[in-house]
């Protein structure tokens, strides 16, 4: 992992070195972590055993979809899968790096938790509805009640409004709702959005399906979904489309920075379209969702670590990693179980 000094120096000059919040004190995020171990082995794109490959999960728990408490880098929320049960038990959890306390909040959760500044955690439930809950596990509240599929809730900077998507066979909308459950706005036609609520700029990724030559784009849009600017144009190589599929987006609003992931790398792009590489993996491991801390100093990312102990056996471990915002100091979170 390396820092692109010229890129970040240019970012600082471009944004006139905007003031950033002071780092949280104490910083406990090095506790309960171990250095990242990155395999150099390249997995073959064509599996030598095909459908006969045995995929195993040696660890009891898989960890996914993590985000920070925006007011405290030492606290995170995430989804935990217990693979020792059948069917798999899925739980929404919080973890405090200073106390070492892992708390299970609810088993209603399915994916996409987001921790708001008003101390609510929103998430998509197993029933495809949007829910929210207090970080101590109290006040579980259902926010949506339609037959549509809902997902990807995102709080505004004050934790007073939330954006989420709602699908039904004949439409695909994003809804803005206040904390009381009132629908304030509907935005049509977004894909994988992240929101800068100051001015309501929306960053989205898109991969048109109508073209025979696939290309990913990252757009800056306004509050009604109109494209203001194309920030990234990412051609997909014909032999390896996975490496050019934008998986997730998150915005650090204070400096208009967009952190986004491919399965094998994390990048940062500013609203002028300047890009820097944050972290990169071989194809033995995959990155998933990436989230930036409230003060913009740290990233938390889900990662799949893979090993092939035998030609026809693949071990997969689903873990969470921390790193500095420049990609340095990547380390695996080791939860006390």
Short mmCIF file of C-alpha atoms in Angstrom, two decimals:
data_model
loop_
_atom_site.label_atom_id
_atom_site.label_comp_id
_atom_site.label_asym_id
_atom_site.label_seq_id
_atom_site.Cartn_x
_atom_site.Cartn_y
_atom_site.Cartn_z
CA UNK A 1 0.00 0.00 0.00
CA UNK A 2 1.44 3.35 -0.83
CA UNK A 3 0.67 7.01 -0.69
CA UNK A 4 0.72 9.06 -3.85
CA UNK A 5 2.30 12.22 -2.45
CA UNK A 6 1.89 14.44 -5.52
CA UNK A 7 -1.79 13.55 -5.76
CA UNK A 8 -2.58 14.27 -2.12
CA UNK A 9 -0.46 17.44 -2.16
CA UNK A 10 -2.53 18.59 -5.13
CA UNK A 11 -5.72 17.73 -3.29
CA UNK A 12 -4.59 19.89 -0.36
CA UNK A 13 -3.80 22.85 -2.61
CA UNK A 14 -6.99 22.47 -4.64
CA UNK A 15 -9.21 22.57 -1.60
CA UNK A 16 -7.10 25.25 0.12
CA UNK A 17 -6.27 22.76 2.87
CA UNK A 18 -9.72 22.80 4.44
CA UNK A 19 -9.72 22.38 8.18
CA UNK A 20 -10.28 18.79 9.32
CA UNK A 21 -11.59 17.71 12.70
CA UNK A 22 -8.98 16.86 15.31
CA UNK A 23 -8.27 13.12 15.60
CA UNK A 24 -10.15 11.35 18.35
CA UNK A 25 -8.23 11.00 21.60
CA UNK A 26 -7.38 8.38 22.60
CA UNK A 27 -7.03 6.48 19.33
CA UNK A 28 -7.65 2.85 20.25
CA UNK A 29 -8.00 1.53 16.71
CA UNK A 30 -4.63 -0.27 16.84
CA UNK A 31 -5.97 -2.43 19.66
CA UNK A 32 -7.57 -5.73 18.67
CA UNK A 33 -5.80 -5.72 15.30
CA UNK A 34 -3.06 -7.72 13.57
CA UNK A 35 -0.88 -6.70 10.62
CA UNK A 36 -2.39 -7.43 7.23
CA UNK A 37 -0.97 -10.46 5.44
CA UNK A 38 -1.27 -10.21 1.69
CA UNK A 39 -0.66 -13.33 -0.37
CA UNK A 40 1.44 -12.85 -3.47
CA UNK A 41 -0.01 -15.97 -5.07
CA UNK A 42 -2.10 -15.34 -8.18
CA UNK A 43 -5.21 -17.47 -8.48
CA UNK A 44 -5.77 -18.78 -12.02
CA UNK A 45 -8.72 -17.13 -13.74
CA UNK A 46 -9.80 -20.54 -15.00
CA UNK A 47 -10.23 -22.80 -11.98
CA UNK A 48 -8.30 -26.05 -12.64
CA UNK A 49 -11.03 -28.11 -10.93
CA UNK A 50 -14.06 -26.13 -12.16
CA UNK A 51 -17.29 -27.07 -10.39
CA UNK A 52 -15.44 -29.73 -8.38
CA UNK A 53 -13.57 -27.09 -6.34
CA UNK A 54 -14.42 -27.35 -2.65
CA UNK A 55 -14.91 -23.89 -1.06
CA UNK A 56 -14.49 -23.98 2.71
CA UNK A 57 -14.78 -21.40 5.51
CA UNK A 58 -12.35 -22.33 8.31
CA UNK A 59 -13.50 -19.51 10.60
CA UNK A 60 -16.82 -19.57 12.43
CA UNK A 61 -17.71 -15.94 11.73
CA UNK A 62 -17.75 -13.83 8.60
CA UNK A 63 -17.71 -10.04 8.97
CA UNK A 64 -19.23 -7.63 6.46
CA UNK A 65 -20.56 -4.15 5.72
CA UNK A 66 -18.70 -2.16 8.39
CA UNK A 67 -19.01 1.58 9.09
CA UNK A 68 -17.72 3.99 11.74
CA UNK A 69 -19.60 5.91 14.37
CA UNK A 70 -19.17 9.31 12.63
CA UNK A 71 -18.45 10.96 15.99
CA UNK A 72 -16.02 8.35 17.32
CA UNK A 73 -13.44 6.43 15.25
CA UNK A 74 -13.12 3.90 18.08
CA UNK A 75 -16.60 2.50 17.47
CA UNK A 76 -17.86 0.57 14.44
CA UNK A 77 -21.04 -1.22 13.36
CA UNK A 78 -21.01 -4.29 11.11
CA UNK A 79 -22.89 -7.41 10.07
CA UNK A 80 -21.72 -10.79 11.41
CA UNK A 81 -22.57 -14.18 9.88
CA UNK A 82 -22.30 -17.24 12.12
CA UNK A 83 -21.49 -20.11 9.76
CA UNK A 84 -21.67 -22.70 12.52
CA UNK A 85 -25.48 -22.56 12.36
CA UNK A 86 -27.92 -23.63 9.67
CA UNK A 87 -29.43 -21.53 8.36
CA UNK A 88 -26.64 -18.98 8.87
CA UNK A 89 -27.33 -16.59 11.77
CA UNK A 90 -26.99 -12.94 10.68
CA UNK A 91 -26.55 -10.27 13.37
CA UNK A 92 -25.99 -6.52 13.55
CA UNK A 93 -23.13 -5.80 15.95
CA UNK A 94 -21.10 -2.91 17.33
CA UNK A 95 -17.52 -2.98 18.56
CA UNK A 96 -15.58 -0.54 20.74
CA UNK A 97 -11.79 -0.66 20.26
CA UNK A 98 -11.15 1.07 23.59
CA UNK A 99 -13.21 -1.31 25.74
CA UNK A 100 -13.05 -4.44 23.57
CA UNK A 101 -16.83 -4.78 23.90
CA UNK A 102 -18.61 -6.54 21.02
CA UNK A 103 -22.38 -6.13 21.33
CA UNK A 104 -25.02 -7.97 19.29
CA UNK A 105 -27.87 -5.52 18.66
CA UNK A 106 -30.40 -7.54 16.64
CA UNK A 107 -30.81 -10.51 14.31
CA UNK A 108 -33.38 -8.62 12.20
CA UNK A 109 -30.55 -7.09 10.16
CA UNK A 110 -29.51 -8.38 6.74
CA UNK A 111 -27.03 -5.82 5.33
CA UNK A 112 -25.98 -2.17 4.79
CA UNK A 113 -25.80 -0.63 8.29
CA UNK A 114 -25.06 3.10 8.50
CA UNK A 115 -24.34 4.87 11.81
CA UNK A 116 -25.77 8.39 12.01
CA UNK A 117 -24.62 11.43 13.98
CA UNK A 118 -27.87 11.39 16.00
CA UNK A 119 -26.81 7.96 17.34
CA UNK A 120 -29.12 5.75 15.30
CA UNK A 121 -27.90 2.85 13.17
CA UNK A 122 -30.03 2.30 10.05
CA UNK A 123 -29.96 -0.97 8.12
CA UNK A 124 -31.80 -3.18 5.65
CA UNK A 125 -33.62 -6.00 7.39
CA UNK A 126 -34.26 -9.58 6.33
CA UNK A 127 -37.80 -8.48 5.42
CA UNK A 128 -36.38 -6.02 2.82
CA UNK A 129 -37.48 -3.04 4.92
CA UNK A 130 -35.40 -0.18 6.36
CA UNK A 131 -34.98 -0.27 10.14
CA UNK A 132 -33.06 1.72 12.71
CA UNK A 133 -31.81 0.93 16.20
CA UNK A 134 -29.87 2.61 18.99
CA UNK A 135 -26.22 1.47 19.43
CA UNK A 136 -27.10 -0.03 22.82
CA UNK A 137 -29.71 -2.28 21.18
CA UNK A 138 -32.75 -0.27 22.30
CA UNK A 139 -35.58 1.28 20.28
CA UNK A 140 -35.67 -1.02 17.25
CA UNK A 141 -37.86 0.92 14.79
CA UNK A 142 -39.22 -0.01 11.36
CA UNK A 143 -38.99 2.87 8.84
CA UNK A 144 -40.60 1.48 5.66
CA UNK A 145 -43.77 -0.56 5.23
CA UNK A 146 -44.28 -1.18 1.48
CA UNK A 147 -43.92 -4.41 -0.49
CA UNK A 148 -40.88 -3.02 -2.30
CA UNK A 149 -37.28 -4.05 -1.76
CA UNK A 150 -35.35 -1.43 0.26
CA UNK A 151 -31.60 -1.20 0.86
CA UNK A 152 -28.46 0.94 1.31
CA UNK A 153 -29.60 3.55 3.87
CA UNK A 154 -27.33 6.59 4.28
CA UNK A 155 -27.69 9.24 6.99
CA UNK A 156 -27.05 12.91 6.37
CA UNK A 157 -24.27 14.65 8.33
CA UNK A 158 -26.61 15.49 11.24
CA UNK A 159 -28.36 12.13 11.37
CA UNK A 160 -31.73 13.78 10.69
CA UNK A 161 -32.46 12.52 7.13
CA UNK A 162 -31.80 9.27 5.37
CA UNK A 163 -31.45 8.21 1.72
CA UNK A 164 -32.22 4.63 0.63
CA UNK A 165 -33.30 2.84 -2.50
CA UNK A 166 -36.68 1.31 -3.15
CA UNK A 167 -37.40 -1.10 -5.98
CA UNK A 168 -40.52 -2.60 -7.43
CA UNK A 169 -41.04 -4.35 -10.77
CA UNK A 170 -41.86 -1.12 -12.58
CA UNK A 171 -39.55 1.41 -10.90
CA UNK A 172 -36.21 1.99 -9.18
CA UNK A 173 -36.16 5.04 -6.90
CA UNK A 174 -34.11 6.55 -4.11
CA UNK A 175 -36.12 8.01 -1.25
CA UNK A 176 -35.16 10.82 1.14
CA UNK A 177 -36.90 10.39 4.50
CA UNK A 178 -36.65 12.24 7.80
CA UNK A 179 -36.04 10.52 11.11
CA UNK A 180 -39.79 10.59 11.85
CA UNK A 181 -40.44 8.42 8.78
CA UNK A 182 -41.88 11.12 6.50
CA UNK A 183 -40.91 10.86 2.82
CA UNK A 184 -39.38 14.15 1.68
CA UNK A 185 -38.20 13.47 -1.87
CA UNK A 186 -37.87 10.81 -4.59
CA UNK A 187 -34.87 10.61 -6.96
CA UNK A 188 -35.10 8.39 -10.02
CA UNK A 189 -32.40 6.45 -11.85
CA UNK A 190 -29.44 6.32 -9.45
CA UNK A 191 -27.06 3.39 -9.10
CA UNK A 192 -24.69 2.73 -6.16
CA UNK A 193 -24.98 6.30 -4.83
CA UNK A 194 -23.05 8.14 -2.15
CA UNK A 195 -24.26 11.55 -1.01
CA UNK A 196 -22.51 14.77 -0.07
CA UNK A 197 -25.43 16.31 1.81
CA UNK A 198 -23.84 19.78 1.79
CA UNK A 199 -25.39 21.00 -1.46
CA UNK A 200 -26.79 17.51 -2.04
CA UNK A 201 -24.27 16.35 -4.59
CA UNK A 202 -24.69 12.67 -5.44
CA UNK A 203 -21.90 10.43 -6.70
CA UNK A 204 -23.01 7.33 -8.57
CA UNK A 205 -21.44 4.49 -10.50
CA UNK A 206 -22.95 2.98 -13.61
CA UNK A 207 -22.14 0.21 -16.06
CA UNK A 208 -24.55 0.39 -19.04
CA UNK A 209 -25.82 -3.04 -20.03
CA UNK A 210 -26.86 -2.07 -23.56
CA UNK A 211 -23.31 -1.75 -24.89
CA UNK A 212 -21.19 -4.67 -26.09
CA UNK A 213 -18.08 -2.85 -24.80
CA UNK A 214 -18.62 -2.38 -21.09
CA UNK A 215 -17.42 0.74 -19.30
CA UNK A 216 -17.87 1.84 -15.70
CA UNK A 217 -18.51 5.51 -14.96
CA UNK A 218 -18.55 7.54 -11.77
CA UNK A 219 -20.78 10.60 -12.05
CA UNK A 220 -21.41 13.72 -9.99
CA UNK A 221 -25.15 14.43 -10.00
CA UNK A 222 -27.51 17.00 -8.50
CA UNK A 223 -30.50 16.47 -6.22
CA UNK A 224 -32.81 15.46 -9.08
CA UNK A 225 -30.30 13.01 -10.55
CA UNK A 226 -29.03 15.08 -13.49
CA UNK A 227 -25.39 14.44 -14.43
CA UNK A 228 -23.19 17.44 -13.62
CA UNK A 229 -19.86 15.85 -14.42
CA UNK A 230 -18.27 12.52 -15.31
CA UNK A 231 -15.51 11.95 -12.74
CA UNK A 232 -14.25 8.54 -13.85
CA UNK A 233 -14.43 6.55 -17.09
CA UNK A 234 -13.19 3.01 -16.49
CA UNK A 235 -13.01 0.64 -19.48
CA UNK A 236 -13.47 -3.01 -18.61
CA UNK A 237 -10.74 -5.26 -20.03
CA UNK A 238 -12.30 -8.18 -21.93
CA UNK A 239 -10.23 -10.78 -20.06
CA UNK A 240 -10.92 -9.55 -16.51
CA UNK A 241 -14.10 -7.53 -16.06
CA UNK A 242 -14.08 -8.04 -12.27
CA UNK A 243 -11.12 -5.69 -11.84
CA UNK A 244 -13.08 -2.78 -13.30
CA UNK A 245 -16.43 -3.16 -11.56
CA UNK A 246 -17.04 -0.39 -9.02
CA UNK A 247 -18.21 -2.15 -5.88
CA UNK A 248 -18.86 0.62 -3.36
CA UNK A 249 -18.58 4.39 -2.85
CA UNK A 250 -18.24 6.58 0.22
CA UNK A 251 -17.71 10.36 0.48
CA UNK A 252 -15.62 12.37 2.90
CA UNK A 253 -17.65 15.55 2.58
CA UNK A 254 -15.21 17.93 4.26
CA UNK A 255 -12.76 17.65 1.35
CA UNK A 256 -15.10 16.36 -1.40
CA UNK A 257 -13.19 13.06 -1.63
CA UNK A 258 -14.77 9.86 -2.94
CA UNK A 259 -13.37 6.53 -1.75
CA UNK A 260 -14.37 3.64 -3.99
CA UNK A 261 -13.42 0.02 -4.40
CA UNK A 262 -12.84 -2.52 -7.09
CA UNK A 263 -12.60 -6.08 -5.79
CA UNK A 264 -8.80 -5.78 -5.82
CA UNK A 265 -8.12 -2.11 -5.11
CA UNK A 266 -9.32 1.00 -3.32
CA UNK A 267 -9.06 4.42 -4.96
CA UNK A 268 -9.79 8.03 -4.01
CA UNK A 269 -11.10 10.63 -6.48
CA UNK A 270 -11.91 14.28 -5.82
CA UNK A 271 -14.78 16.24 -7.33
CA UNK A 272 -12.39 17.51 -10.04
CA UNK A 273 -11.80 13.95 -11.25
CA UNK A 274 -8.25 13.52 -9.90
CA UNK A 275 -7.61 9.94 -8.80
CA UNK A 276 -5.12 8.35 -6.40
CA UNK A 277 -4.49 4.69 -5.57
CA UNK A 278 -5.05 3.90 -1.88
CA UNK A 279 -4.60 0.12 -1.64
CA UNK A 280 -4.15 -2.82 -4.00
CA UNK A 281 -4.35 -6.62 -3.71
CA UNK A 282 -3.46 -9.58 -5.86
CA UNK A 283 -6.41 -11.65 -7.00
CA UNK A 284 -5.94 -14.00 -4.04
CA UNK A 285 -7.92 -11.50 -1.93
CA UNK A 286 -10.91 -9.25 -2.63
CA UNK A 287 -12.04 -5.94 -1.20
CA UNK A 288 -15.72 -5.18 -0.60
CA UNK A 289 -17.45 -2.21 1.00
CA UNK A 290 -15.19 0.70 1.99
CA UNK A 291 -16.23 3.37 4.52
CA UNK A 292 -14.42 6.51 5.66
CA UNK A 293 -14.38 7.74 9.27
CA UNK A 294 -16.15 10.92 10.31
CA UNK A 295 -12.89 12.87 10.54
CA UNK A 296 -11.57 11.52 7.23
CA UNK A 297 -8.45 9.92 8.73
CA UNK A 298 -9.30 6.20 8.53
CA UNK A 299 -10.93 3.64 6.30
CA UNK A 300 -12.64 0.40 7.23
CA UNK A 301 -13.11 -2.21 4.53
CA UNK A 302 -14.49 -5.70 4.23
CA UNK A 303 -12.12 -8.17 2.66
CA UNK A 304 -12.23 -11.79 1.50
CA UNK A 305 -8.92 -13.58 2.13
CA UNK A 306 -8.47 -16.71 0.03
CA UNK A 307 -5.96 -19.57 0.17
CA UNK A 308 -5.65 -22.71 -1.93
CA UNK A 309 -4.17 -25.40 0.36
CA UNK A 310 -4.87 -27.96 -2.34
CA UNK A 311 -5.47 -27.64 -6.06
CA UNK A 312 -9.19 -28.34 -5.66
CA UNK A 313 -9.72 -26.65 -2.26
CA UNK A 314 -10.18 -22.92 -1.64
CA UNK A 315 -10.36 -21.52 1.89
CA UNK A 316 -12.25 -18.22 2.28
CA UNK A 317 -12.14 -15.93 5.32
CA UNK A 318 -14.48 -12.93 5.45
CA UNK A 319 -12.84 -10.22 7.56
CA UNK A 320 -12.72 -6.50 8.32
CA UNK A 321 -9.59 -4.37 7.94
CA UNK A 322 -8.59 -0.89 9.07
CA UNK A 323 -6.15 1.43 7.31
CA UNK A 324 -5.20 5.08 7.30
CA UNK A 325 -6.93 7.20 4.66
CA UNK A 326 -3.76 7.12 2.52
CA UNK A 327 -3.74 3.29 2.55
CA UNK A 328 -0.90 2.88 5.02
CA UNK A 329 -1.02 0.70 8.12
CA UNK A 330 -3.53 -1.86 6.87
CA UNK A 331 -4.40 -4.28 9.66
CA UNK A 332 -6.96 -6.99 10.31
CA UNK A 333 -9.47 -6.56 13.12
CA UNK A 334 -9.28 -9.49 15.56
CA UNK A 335 -12.54 -9.58 17.47
CA UNK A 336 -12.62 -11.15 20.95
CA UNK A 337 -14.98 -14.10 20.51
#
